[in-house]
PDB file of C-alpha atoms in Angstrom:
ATOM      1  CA  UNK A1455       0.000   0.000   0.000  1.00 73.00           C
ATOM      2  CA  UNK A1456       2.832   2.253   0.829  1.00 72.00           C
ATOM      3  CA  UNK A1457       4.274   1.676  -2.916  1.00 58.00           C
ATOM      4  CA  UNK A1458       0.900   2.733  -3.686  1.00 53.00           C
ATOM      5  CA  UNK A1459       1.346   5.812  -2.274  1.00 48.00           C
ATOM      6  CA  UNK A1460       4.649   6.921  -3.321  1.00 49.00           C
ATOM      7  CA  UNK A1461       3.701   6.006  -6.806  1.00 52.00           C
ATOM      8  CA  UNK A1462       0.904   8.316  -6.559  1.00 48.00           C
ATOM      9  CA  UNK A1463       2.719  11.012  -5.374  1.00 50.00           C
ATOM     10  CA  UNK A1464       5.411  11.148  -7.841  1.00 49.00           C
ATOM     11  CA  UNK A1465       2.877  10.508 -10.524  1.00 51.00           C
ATOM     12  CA  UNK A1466       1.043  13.861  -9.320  1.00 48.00           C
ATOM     13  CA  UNK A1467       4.578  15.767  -8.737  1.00 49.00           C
ATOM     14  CA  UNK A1468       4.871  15.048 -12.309  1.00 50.00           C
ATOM     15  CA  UNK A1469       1.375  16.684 -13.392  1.00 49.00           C
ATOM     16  CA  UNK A1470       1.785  19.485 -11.356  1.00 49.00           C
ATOM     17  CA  UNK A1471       4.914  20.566 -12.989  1.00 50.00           C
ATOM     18  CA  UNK A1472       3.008  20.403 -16.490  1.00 49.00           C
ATOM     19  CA  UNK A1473       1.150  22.931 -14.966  1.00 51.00           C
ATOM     20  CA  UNK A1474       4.131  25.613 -14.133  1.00 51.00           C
ATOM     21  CA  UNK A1475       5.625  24.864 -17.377  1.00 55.00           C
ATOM     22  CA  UNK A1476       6.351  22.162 -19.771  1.00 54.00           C
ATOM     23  CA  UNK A1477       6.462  18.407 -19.521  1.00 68.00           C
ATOM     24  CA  UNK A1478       9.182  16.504 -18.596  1.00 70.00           C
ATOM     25  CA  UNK A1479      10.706  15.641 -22.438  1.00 75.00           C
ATOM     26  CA  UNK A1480      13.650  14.120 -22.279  1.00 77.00           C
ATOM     27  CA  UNK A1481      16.497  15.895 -24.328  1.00 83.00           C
ATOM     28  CA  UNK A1482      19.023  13.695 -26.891  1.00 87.00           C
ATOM     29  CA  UNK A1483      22.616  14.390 -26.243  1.00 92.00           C
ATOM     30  CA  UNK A1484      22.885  14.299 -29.849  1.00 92.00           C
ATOM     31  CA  UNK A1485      21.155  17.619 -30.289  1.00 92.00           C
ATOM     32  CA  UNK A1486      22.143  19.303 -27.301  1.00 95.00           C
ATOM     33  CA  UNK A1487      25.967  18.777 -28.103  1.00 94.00           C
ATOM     34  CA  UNK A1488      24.793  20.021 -32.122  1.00 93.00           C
ATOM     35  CA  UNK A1489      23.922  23.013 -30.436  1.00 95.00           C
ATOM     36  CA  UNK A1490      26.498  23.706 -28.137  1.00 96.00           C
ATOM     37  CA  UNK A1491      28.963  23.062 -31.138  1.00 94.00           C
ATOM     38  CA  UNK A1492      27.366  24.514 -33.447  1.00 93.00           C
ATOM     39  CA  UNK A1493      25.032  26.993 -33.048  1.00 95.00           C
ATOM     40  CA  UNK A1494      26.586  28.312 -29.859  1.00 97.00           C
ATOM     41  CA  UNK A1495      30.086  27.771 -28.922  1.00 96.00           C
ATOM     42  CA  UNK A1496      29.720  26.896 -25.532  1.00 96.00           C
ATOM     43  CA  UNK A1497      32.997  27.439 -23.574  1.00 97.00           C
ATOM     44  CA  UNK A1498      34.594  27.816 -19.859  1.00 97.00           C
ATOM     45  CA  UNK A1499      33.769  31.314 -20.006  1.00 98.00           C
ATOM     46  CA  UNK A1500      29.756  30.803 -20.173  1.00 98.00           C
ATOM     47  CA  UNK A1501      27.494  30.347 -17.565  1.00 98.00           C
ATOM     48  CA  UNK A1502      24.512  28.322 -19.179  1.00 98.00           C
ATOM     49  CA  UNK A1503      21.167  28.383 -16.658  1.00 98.00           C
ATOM     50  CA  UNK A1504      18.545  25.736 -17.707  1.00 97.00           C
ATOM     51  CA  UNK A1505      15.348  26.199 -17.297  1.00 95.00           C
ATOM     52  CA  UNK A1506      13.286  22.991 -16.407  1.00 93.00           C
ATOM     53  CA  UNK A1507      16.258  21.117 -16.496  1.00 95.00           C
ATOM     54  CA  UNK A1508      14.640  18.010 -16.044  1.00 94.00           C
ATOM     55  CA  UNK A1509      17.075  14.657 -16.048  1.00 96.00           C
ATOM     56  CA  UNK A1510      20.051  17.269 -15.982  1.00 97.00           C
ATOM     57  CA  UNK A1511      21.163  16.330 -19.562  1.00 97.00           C
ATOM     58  CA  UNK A1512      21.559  19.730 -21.039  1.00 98.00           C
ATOM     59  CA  UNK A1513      23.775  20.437 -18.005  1.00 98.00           C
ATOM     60  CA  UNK A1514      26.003  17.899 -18.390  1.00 98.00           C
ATOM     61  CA  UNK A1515      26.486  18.211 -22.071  1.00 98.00           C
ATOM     62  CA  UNK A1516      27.534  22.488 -21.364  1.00 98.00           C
ATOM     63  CA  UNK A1517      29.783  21.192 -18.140  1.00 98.00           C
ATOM     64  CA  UNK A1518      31.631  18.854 -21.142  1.00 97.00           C
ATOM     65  CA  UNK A1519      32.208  22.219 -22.663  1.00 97.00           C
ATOM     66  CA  UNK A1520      33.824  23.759 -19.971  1.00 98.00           C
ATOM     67  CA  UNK A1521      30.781  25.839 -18.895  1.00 98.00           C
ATOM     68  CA  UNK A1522      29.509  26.655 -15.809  1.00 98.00           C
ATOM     69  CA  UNK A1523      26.160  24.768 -15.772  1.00 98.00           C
ATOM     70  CA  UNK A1524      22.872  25.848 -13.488  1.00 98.00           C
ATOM     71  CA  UNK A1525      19.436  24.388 -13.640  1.00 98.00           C
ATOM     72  CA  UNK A1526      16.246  25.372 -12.053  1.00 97.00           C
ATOM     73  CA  UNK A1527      13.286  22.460 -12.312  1.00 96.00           C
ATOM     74  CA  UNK A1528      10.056  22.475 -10.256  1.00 94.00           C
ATOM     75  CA  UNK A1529      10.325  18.886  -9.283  1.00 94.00           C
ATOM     76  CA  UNK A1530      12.450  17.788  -6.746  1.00 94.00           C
ATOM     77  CA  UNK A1531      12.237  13.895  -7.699  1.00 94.00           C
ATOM     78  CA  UNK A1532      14.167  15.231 -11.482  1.00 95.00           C
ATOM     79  CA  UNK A1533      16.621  17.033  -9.455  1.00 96.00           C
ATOM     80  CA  UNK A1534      17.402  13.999  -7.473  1.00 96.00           C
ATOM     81  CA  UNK A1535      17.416  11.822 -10.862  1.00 96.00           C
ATOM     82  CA  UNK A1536      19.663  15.134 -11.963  1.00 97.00           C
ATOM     83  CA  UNK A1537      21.828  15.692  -8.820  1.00 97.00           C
ATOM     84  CA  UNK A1538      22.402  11.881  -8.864  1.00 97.00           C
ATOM     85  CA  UNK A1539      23.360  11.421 -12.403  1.00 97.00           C
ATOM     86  CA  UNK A1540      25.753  14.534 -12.505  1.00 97.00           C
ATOM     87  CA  UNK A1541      27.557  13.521  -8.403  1.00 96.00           C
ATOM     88  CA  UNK A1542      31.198  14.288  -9.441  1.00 94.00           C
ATOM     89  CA  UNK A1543      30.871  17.015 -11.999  1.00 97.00           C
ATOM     90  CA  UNK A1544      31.737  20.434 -10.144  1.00 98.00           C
ATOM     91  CA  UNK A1545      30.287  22.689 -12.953  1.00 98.00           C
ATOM     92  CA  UNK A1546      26.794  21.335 -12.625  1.00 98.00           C
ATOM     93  CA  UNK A1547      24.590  22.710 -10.394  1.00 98.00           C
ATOM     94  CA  UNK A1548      21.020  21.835 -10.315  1.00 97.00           C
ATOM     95  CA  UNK A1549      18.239  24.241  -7.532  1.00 96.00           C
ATOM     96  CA  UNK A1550      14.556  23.720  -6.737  1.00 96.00           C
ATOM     97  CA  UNK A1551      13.159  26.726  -8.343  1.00 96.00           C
ATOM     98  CA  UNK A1552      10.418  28.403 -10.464  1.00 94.00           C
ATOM     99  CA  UNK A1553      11.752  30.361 -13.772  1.00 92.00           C
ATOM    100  CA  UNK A1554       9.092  32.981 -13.500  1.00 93.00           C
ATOM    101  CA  UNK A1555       9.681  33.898 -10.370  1.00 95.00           C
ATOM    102  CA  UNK A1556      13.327  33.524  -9.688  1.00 96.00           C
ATOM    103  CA  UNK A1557      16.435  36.012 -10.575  1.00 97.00           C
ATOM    104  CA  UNK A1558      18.825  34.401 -13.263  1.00 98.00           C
ATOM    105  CA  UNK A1559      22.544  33.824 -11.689  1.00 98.00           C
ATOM    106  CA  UNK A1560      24.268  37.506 -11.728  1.00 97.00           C
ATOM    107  CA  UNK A1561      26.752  35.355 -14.233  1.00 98.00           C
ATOM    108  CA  UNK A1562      24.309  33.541 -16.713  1.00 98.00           C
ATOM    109  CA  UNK A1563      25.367  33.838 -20.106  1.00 98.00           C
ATOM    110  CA  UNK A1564      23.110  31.388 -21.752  1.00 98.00           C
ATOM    111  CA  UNK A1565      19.272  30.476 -21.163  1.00 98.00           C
ATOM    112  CA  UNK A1566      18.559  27.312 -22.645  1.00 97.00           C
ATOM    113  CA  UNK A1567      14.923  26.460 -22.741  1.00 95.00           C
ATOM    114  CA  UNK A1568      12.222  23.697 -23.758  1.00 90.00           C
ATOM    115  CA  UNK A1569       9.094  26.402 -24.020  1.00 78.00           C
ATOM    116  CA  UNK A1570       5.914  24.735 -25.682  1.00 79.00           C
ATOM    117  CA  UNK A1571       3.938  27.338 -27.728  1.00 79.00           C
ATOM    118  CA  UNK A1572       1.673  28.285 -25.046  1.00 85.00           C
ATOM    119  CA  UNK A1573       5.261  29.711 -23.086  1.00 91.00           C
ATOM    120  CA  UNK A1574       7.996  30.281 -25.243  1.00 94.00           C
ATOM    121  CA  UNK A1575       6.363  33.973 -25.681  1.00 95.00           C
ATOM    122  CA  UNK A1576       6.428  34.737 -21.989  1.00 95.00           C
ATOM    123  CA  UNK A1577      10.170  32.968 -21.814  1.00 96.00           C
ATOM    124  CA  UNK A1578      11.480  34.964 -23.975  1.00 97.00           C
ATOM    125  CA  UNK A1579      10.040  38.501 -22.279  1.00 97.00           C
ATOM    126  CA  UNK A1580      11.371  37.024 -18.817  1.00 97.00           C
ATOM    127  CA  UNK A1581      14.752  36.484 -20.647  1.00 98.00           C
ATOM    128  CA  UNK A1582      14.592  40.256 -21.868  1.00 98.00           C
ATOM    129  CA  UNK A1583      13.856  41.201 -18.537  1.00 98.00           C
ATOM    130  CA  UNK A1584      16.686  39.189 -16.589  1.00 98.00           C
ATOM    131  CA  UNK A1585      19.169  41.168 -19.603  1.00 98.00           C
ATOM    132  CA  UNK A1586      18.020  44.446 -18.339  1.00 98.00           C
ATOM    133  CA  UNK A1587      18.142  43.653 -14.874  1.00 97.00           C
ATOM    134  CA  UNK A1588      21.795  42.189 -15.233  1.00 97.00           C
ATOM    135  CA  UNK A1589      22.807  45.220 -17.571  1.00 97.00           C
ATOM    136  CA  UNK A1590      24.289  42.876 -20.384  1.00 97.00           C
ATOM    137  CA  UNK A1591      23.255  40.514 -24.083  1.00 98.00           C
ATOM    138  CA  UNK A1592      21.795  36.957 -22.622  1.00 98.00           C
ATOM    139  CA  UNK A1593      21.972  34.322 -24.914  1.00 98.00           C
ATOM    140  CA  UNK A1594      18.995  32.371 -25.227  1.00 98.00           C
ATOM    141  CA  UNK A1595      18.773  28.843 -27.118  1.00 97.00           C
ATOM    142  CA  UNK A1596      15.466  27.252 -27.820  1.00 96.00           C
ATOM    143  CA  UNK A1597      14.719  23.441 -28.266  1.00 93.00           C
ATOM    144  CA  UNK A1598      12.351  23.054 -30.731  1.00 89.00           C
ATOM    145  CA  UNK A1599      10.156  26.220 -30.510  1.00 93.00           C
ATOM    146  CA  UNK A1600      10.660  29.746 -32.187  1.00 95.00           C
ATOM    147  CA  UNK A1601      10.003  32.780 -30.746  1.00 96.00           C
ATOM    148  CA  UNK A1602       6.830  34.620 -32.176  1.00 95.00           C
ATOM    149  CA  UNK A1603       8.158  37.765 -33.902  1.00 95.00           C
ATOM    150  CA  UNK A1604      11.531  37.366 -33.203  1.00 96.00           C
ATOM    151  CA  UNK A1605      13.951  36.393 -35.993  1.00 97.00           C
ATOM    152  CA  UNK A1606      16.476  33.888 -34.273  1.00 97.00           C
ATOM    153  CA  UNK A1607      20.716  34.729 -34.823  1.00 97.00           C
ATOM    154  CA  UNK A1608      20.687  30.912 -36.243  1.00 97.00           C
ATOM    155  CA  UNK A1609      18.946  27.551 -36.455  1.00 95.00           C
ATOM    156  CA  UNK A1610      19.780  24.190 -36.508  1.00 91.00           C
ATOM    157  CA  UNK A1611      17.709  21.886 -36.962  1.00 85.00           C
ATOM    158  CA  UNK A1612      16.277  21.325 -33.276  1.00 90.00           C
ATOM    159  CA  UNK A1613      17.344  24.272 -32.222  1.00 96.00           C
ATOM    160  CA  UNK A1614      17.007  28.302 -32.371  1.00 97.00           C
ATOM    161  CA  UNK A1615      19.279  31.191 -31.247  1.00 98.00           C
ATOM    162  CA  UNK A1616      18.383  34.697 -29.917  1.00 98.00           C
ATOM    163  CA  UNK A1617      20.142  37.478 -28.190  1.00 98.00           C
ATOM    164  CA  UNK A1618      18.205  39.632 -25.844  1.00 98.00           C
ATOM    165  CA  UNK A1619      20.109  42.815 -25.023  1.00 93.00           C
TER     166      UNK A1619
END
C-alpha cells in the first residue's frame, strides 16, 4: 500500500509541474551537443542556466564544454534523478526553483529552454527582462520552438538562437 502511495505522489509531482511549465521531455545528447557546437560555442567562459532542467542532460552536455552549468526544475524527484546522475561534476549545479519567479545567476550567459507554444512567448520577455536587470546581451537557445516575432541569430535543426540585449 505504501508503494501505492509513493507512486501516486510522484505521478502527481509530475502533473503538477506540467502545470508551471512544460512536460518533462527528455532531451538527446545528440542535439544538445549540435547546439552547443554549433550553433553556440559553448565554452569555460559561459554560464549556461537551464530552465526545467529536467534529467540534468543539457547540463552535463555544457559542463563537457567547460561551462559553468545551473538548472532550475520544479520537481524535486528530477533534481534527485539530476543531482544523482551529474555527483562528481563540479560545474553542474542543479536548484529547486520556479523560472518565473526567480532572478537568473548575476553570471548567466546562456538560457537554454524547452518552451511549448503556449510559453515560449512569456520565456522569452522574462529572458529580456533578466538582460536588463543584469545590464548585459543573454543568450537564449530554444529546443524546438521559435520565438513569435523574433527572428532567431541561427537555427539548426532542433534548435534556435536569440540574443536579448
Amino acid at each position: 500500500m505504501i508503494v501505492l502511495w509513493v507512486l501516486a505522489g510522484v505521478v502527481a509531482l509530475f502533473l503538477l509541474t506540467v502545470l508551471v511549465g512544460a512536460p518533462y521531455v527528455p532531451s538527446k545528447r545528440k542535439d544538445v551537443s549540435a547546439a552547443f557546437s554549433d550553433l553556440y560555442p559553448l565554452s569555460d567562459t559561459d554560464v549556461l542556466l537551464d530552465i526545467g532542467s529536467g534529467d540534468g542532460v543539457v547540463l552535463r552536455q555544457a559542463a563537457a564544454y567547460g561551462a559553468r552549468a545551473v538548472g532550475y526544475e520544479v520537481n524535486p524527484v528530477l533534481v534527485v534523478v539530476s543531482w544523482l546522475l551529474s555527483r562528481g561534476q563540479p560545474l553542474v549545479h542543479t536548484r529547486i526553483a520556479n523560472f518565473w519567479y526567480t532572478d537568473f545567476p548575476v553570471d548567466t550567459t546562456v538560457v537554454y529552454v524547452f518552451g511549448e507554444t503556449r510559453d515560449i512567448a512569456r520565456m522569452a520577455r522574462r529572458v529580456q527582462a533578466e538582460a536588463k536587470r543584469l545590464g548585459r546581451p543573454l543568450q537564449l537557445i530554444s529546443y524546438s520552438f521559435e520565438v513569435p516575432g523574433k527572428k532567431p541569430l541561427a537555427s539548426t535543426n532542433m534548435h534556435h538562437l536569440y540574443e536579448f540585449r
